[in-house]
mmCIF file with all atom_site columns, C-alpha atoms in Angstrom:
data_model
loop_
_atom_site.group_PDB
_atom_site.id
_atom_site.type_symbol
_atom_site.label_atom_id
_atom_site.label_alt_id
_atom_site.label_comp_id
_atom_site.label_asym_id
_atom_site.label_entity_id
_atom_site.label_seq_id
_atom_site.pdbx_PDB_ins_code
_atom_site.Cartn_x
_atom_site.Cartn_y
_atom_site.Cartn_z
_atom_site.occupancy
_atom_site.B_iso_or_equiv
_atom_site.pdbx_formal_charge
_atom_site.auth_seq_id
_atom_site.auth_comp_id
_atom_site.auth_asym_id
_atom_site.auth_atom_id
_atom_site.pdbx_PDB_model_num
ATOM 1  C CA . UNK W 1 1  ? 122.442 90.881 92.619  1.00 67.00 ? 324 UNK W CA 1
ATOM 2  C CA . UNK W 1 2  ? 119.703 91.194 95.024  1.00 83.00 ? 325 UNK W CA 1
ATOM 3  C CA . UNK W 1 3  ? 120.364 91.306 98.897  1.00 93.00 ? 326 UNK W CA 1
ATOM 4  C CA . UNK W 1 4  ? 118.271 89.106 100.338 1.00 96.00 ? 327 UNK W CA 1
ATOM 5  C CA . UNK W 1 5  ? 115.662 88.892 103.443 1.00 95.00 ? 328 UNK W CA 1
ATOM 6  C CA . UNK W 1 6  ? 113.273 87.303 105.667 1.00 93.00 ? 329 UNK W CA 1
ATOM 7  C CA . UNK W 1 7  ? 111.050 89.117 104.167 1.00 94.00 ? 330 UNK W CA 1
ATOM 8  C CA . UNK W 1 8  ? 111.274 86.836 101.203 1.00 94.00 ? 331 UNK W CA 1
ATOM 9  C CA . UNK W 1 9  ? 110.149 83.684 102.333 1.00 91.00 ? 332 UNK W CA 1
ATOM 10 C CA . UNK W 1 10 ? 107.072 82.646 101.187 1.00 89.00 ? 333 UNK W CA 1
ATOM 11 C CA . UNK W 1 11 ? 107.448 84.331 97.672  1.00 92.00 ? 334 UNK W CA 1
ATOM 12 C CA . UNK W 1 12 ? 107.112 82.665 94.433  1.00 92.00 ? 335 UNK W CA 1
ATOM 13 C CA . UNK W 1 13 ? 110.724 81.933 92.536  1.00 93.00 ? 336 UNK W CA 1
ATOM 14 C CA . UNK W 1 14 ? 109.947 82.406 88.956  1.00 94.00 ? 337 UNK W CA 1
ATOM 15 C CA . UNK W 1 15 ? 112.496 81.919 85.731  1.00 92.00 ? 338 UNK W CA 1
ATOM 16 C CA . UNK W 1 16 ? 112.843 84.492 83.242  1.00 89.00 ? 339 UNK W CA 1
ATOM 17 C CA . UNK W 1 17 ? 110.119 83.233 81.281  1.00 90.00 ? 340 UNK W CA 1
ATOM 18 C CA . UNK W 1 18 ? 107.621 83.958 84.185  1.00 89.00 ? 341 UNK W CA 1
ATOM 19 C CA . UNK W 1 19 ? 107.570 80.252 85.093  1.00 91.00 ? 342 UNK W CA 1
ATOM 20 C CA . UNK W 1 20 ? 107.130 79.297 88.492  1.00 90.00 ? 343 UNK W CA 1
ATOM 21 C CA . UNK W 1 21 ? 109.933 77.271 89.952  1.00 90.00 ? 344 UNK W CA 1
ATOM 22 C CA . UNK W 1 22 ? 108.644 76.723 93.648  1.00 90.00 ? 345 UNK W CA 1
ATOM 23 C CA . UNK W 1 23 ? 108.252 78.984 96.655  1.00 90.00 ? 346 UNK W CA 1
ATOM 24 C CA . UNK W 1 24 ? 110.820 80.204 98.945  1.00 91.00 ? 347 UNK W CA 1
ATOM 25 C CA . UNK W 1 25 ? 110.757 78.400 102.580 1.00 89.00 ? 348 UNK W CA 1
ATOM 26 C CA . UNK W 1 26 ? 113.711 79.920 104.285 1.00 91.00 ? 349 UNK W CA 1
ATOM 27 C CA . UNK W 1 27 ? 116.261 82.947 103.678 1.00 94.00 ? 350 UNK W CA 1
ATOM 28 C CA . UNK W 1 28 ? 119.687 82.293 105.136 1.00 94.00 ? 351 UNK W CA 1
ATOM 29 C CA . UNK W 1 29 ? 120.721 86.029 105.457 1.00 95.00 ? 352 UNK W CA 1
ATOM 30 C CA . UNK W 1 30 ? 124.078 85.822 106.360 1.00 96.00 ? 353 UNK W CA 1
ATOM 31 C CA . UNK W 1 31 ? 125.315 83.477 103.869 1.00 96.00 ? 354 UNK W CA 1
ATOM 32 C CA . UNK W 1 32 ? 122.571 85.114 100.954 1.00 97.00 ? 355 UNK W CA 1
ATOM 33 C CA . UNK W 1 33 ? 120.937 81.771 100.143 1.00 96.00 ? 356 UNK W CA 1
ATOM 34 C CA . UNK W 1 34 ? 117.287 81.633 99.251  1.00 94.00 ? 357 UNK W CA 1
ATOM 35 C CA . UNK W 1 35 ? 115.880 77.941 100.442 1.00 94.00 ? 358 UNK W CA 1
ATOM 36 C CA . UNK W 1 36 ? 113.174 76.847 97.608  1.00 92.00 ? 359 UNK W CA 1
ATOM 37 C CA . UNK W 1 37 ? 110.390 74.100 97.676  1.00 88.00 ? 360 UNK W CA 1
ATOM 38 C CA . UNK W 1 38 ? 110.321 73.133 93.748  1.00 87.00 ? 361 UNK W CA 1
ATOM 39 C CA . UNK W 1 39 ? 106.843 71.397 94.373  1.00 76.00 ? 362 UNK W CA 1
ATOM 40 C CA . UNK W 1 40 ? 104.836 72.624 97.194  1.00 65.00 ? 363 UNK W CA 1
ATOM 41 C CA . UNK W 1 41 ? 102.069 70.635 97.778  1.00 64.00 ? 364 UNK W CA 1
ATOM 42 C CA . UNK W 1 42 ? 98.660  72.725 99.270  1.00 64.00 ? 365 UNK W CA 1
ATOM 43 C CA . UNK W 1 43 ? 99.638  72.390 102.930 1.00 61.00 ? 366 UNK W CA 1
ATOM 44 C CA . UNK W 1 44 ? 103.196 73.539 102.217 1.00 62.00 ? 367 UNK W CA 1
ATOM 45 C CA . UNK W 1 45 ? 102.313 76.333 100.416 1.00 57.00 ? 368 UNK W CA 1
ATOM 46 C CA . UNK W 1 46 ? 99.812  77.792 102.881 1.00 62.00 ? 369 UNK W CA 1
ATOM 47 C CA . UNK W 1 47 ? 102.295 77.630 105.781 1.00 58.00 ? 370 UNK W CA 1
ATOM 48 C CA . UNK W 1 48 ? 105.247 79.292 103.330 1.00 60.00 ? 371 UNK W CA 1
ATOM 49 C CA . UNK W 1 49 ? 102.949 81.712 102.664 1.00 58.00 ? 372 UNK W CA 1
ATOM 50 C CA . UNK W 1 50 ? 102.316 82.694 106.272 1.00 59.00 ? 373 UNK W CA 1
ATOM 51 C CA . UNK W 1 51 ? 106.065 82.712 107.135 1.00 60.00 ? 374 UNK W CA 1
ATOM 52 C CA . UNK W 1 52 ? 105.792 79.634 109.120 1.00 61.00 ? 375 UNK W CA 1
ATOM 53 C CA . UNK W 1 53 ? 107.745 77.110 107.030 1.00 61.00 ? 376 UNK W CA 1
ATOM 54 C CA . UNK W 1 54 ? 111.233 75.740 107.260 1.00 62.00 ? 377 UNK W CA 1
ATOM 55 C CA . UNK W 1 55 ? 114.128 74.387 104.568 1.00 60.00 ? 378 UNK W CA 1
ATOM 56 C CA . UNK W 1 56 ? 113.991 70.543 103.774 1.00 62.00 ? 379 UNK W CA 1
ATOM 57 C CA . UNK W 1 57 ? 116.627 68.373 102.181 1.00 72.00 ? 380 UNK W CA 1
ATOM 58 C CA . UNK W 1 58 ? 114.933 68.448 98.864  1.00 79.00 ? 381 UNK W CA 1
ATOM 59 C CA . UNK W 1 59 ? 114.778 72.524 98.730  1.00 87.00 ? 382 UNK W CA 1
ATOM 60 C CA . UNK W 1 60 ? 116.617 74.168 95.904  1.00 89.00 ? 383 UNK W CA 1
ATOM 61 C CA . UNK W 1 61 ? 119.757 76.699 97.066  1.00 93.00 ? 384 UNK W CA 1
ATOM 62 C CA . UNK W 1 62 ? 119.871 80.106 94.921  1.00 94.00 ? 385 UNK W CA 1
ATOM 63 C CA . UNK W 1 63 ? 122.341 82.279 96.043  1.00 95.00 ? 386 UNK W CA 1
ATOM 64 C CA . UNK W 1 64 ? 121.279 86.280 96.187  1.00 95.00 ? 387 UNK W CA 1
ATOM 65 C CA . UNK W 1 65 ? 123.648 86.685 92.955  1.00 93.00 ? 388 UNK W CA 1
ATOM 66 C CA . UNK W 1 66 ? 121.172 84.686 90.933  1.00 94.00 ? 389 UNK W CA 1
ATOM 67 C CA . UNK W 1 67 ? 118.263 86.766 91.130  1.00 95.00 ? 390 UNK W CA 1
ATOM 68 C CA . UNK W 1 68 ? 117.857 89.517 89.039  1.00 94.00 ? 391 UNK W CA 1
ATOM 69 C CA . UNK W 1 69 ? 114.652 90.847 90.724  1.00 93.00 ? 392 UNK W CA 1
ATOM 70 C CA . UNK W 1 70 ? 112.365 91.271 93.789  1.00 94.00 ? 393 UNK W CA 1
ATOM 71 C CA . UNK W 1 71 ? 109.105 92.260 94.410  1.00 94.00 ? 394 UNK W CA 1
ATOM 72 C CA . UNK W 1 72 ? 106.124 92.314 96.785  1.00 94.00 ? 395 UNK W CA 1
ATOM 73 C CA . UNK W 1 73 ? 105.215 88.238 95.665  1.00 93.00 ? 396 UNK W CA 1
ATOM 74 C CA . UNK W 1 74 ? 108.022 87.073 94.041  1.00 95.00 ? 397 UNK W CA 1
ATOM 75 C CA . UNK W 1 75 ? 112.179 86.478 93.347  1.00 95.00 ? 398 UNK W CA 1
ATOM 76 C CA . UNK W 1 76 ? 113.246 86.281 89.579  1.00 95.00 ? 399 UNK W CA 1
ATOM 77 C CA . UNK W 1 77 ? 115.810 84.530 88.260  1.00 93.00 ? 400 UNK W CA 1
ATOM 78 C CA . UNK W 1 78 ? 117.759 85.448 85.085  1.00 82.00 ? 401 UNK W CA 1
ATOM 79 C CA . UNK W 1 79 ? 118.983 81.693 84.004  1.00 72.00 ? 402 UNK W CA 1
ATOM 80 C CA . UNK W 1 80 ? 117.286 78.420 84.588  1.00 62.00 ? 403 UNK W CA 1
ATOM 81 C CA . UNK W 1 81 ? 118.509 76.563 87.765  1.00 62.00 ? 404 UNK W CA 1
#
């Protein structure tokens, strides 16, 4: 399990076979919920990437337990969601 941050949105989710799921828009740190956007379009993307996006009602929930790993870009999960 991975303990989760701000810091994270805007980063890529991938699967386990390096697949891009969709990017992270919000990080709900108390509860350890990453907030995903399984098809960014351009605009969306841009503004996830500079930390200025929020969670819609079409946004993927992935609790901290379900990813294996983070790094500088990205959250990977072990399973497919």
């Amino acid at each position: 399990m991975s303990v989760l941050s701000t810091a994270d949105e805007g980063k890529f989710l991938m699967d386990e076979e390096a697949e891009q799921i969709g990017i992270v828009t919000e990080v709900d740190t108390d509860a350890q919920i990453a907030y995903v956007e399984p098809d960014p379009d351009i605009a969306e993307a841009v503004l996830q990437g500079l930390g200025f996006g929020d969670a819609d009602g079409d946004d993927i929930e992935v609790p901290a337990e379900s990813v294996e790993t983070v790094t500088d870009s990205e959250l990977r999960v072990a399973k497919d969601l």
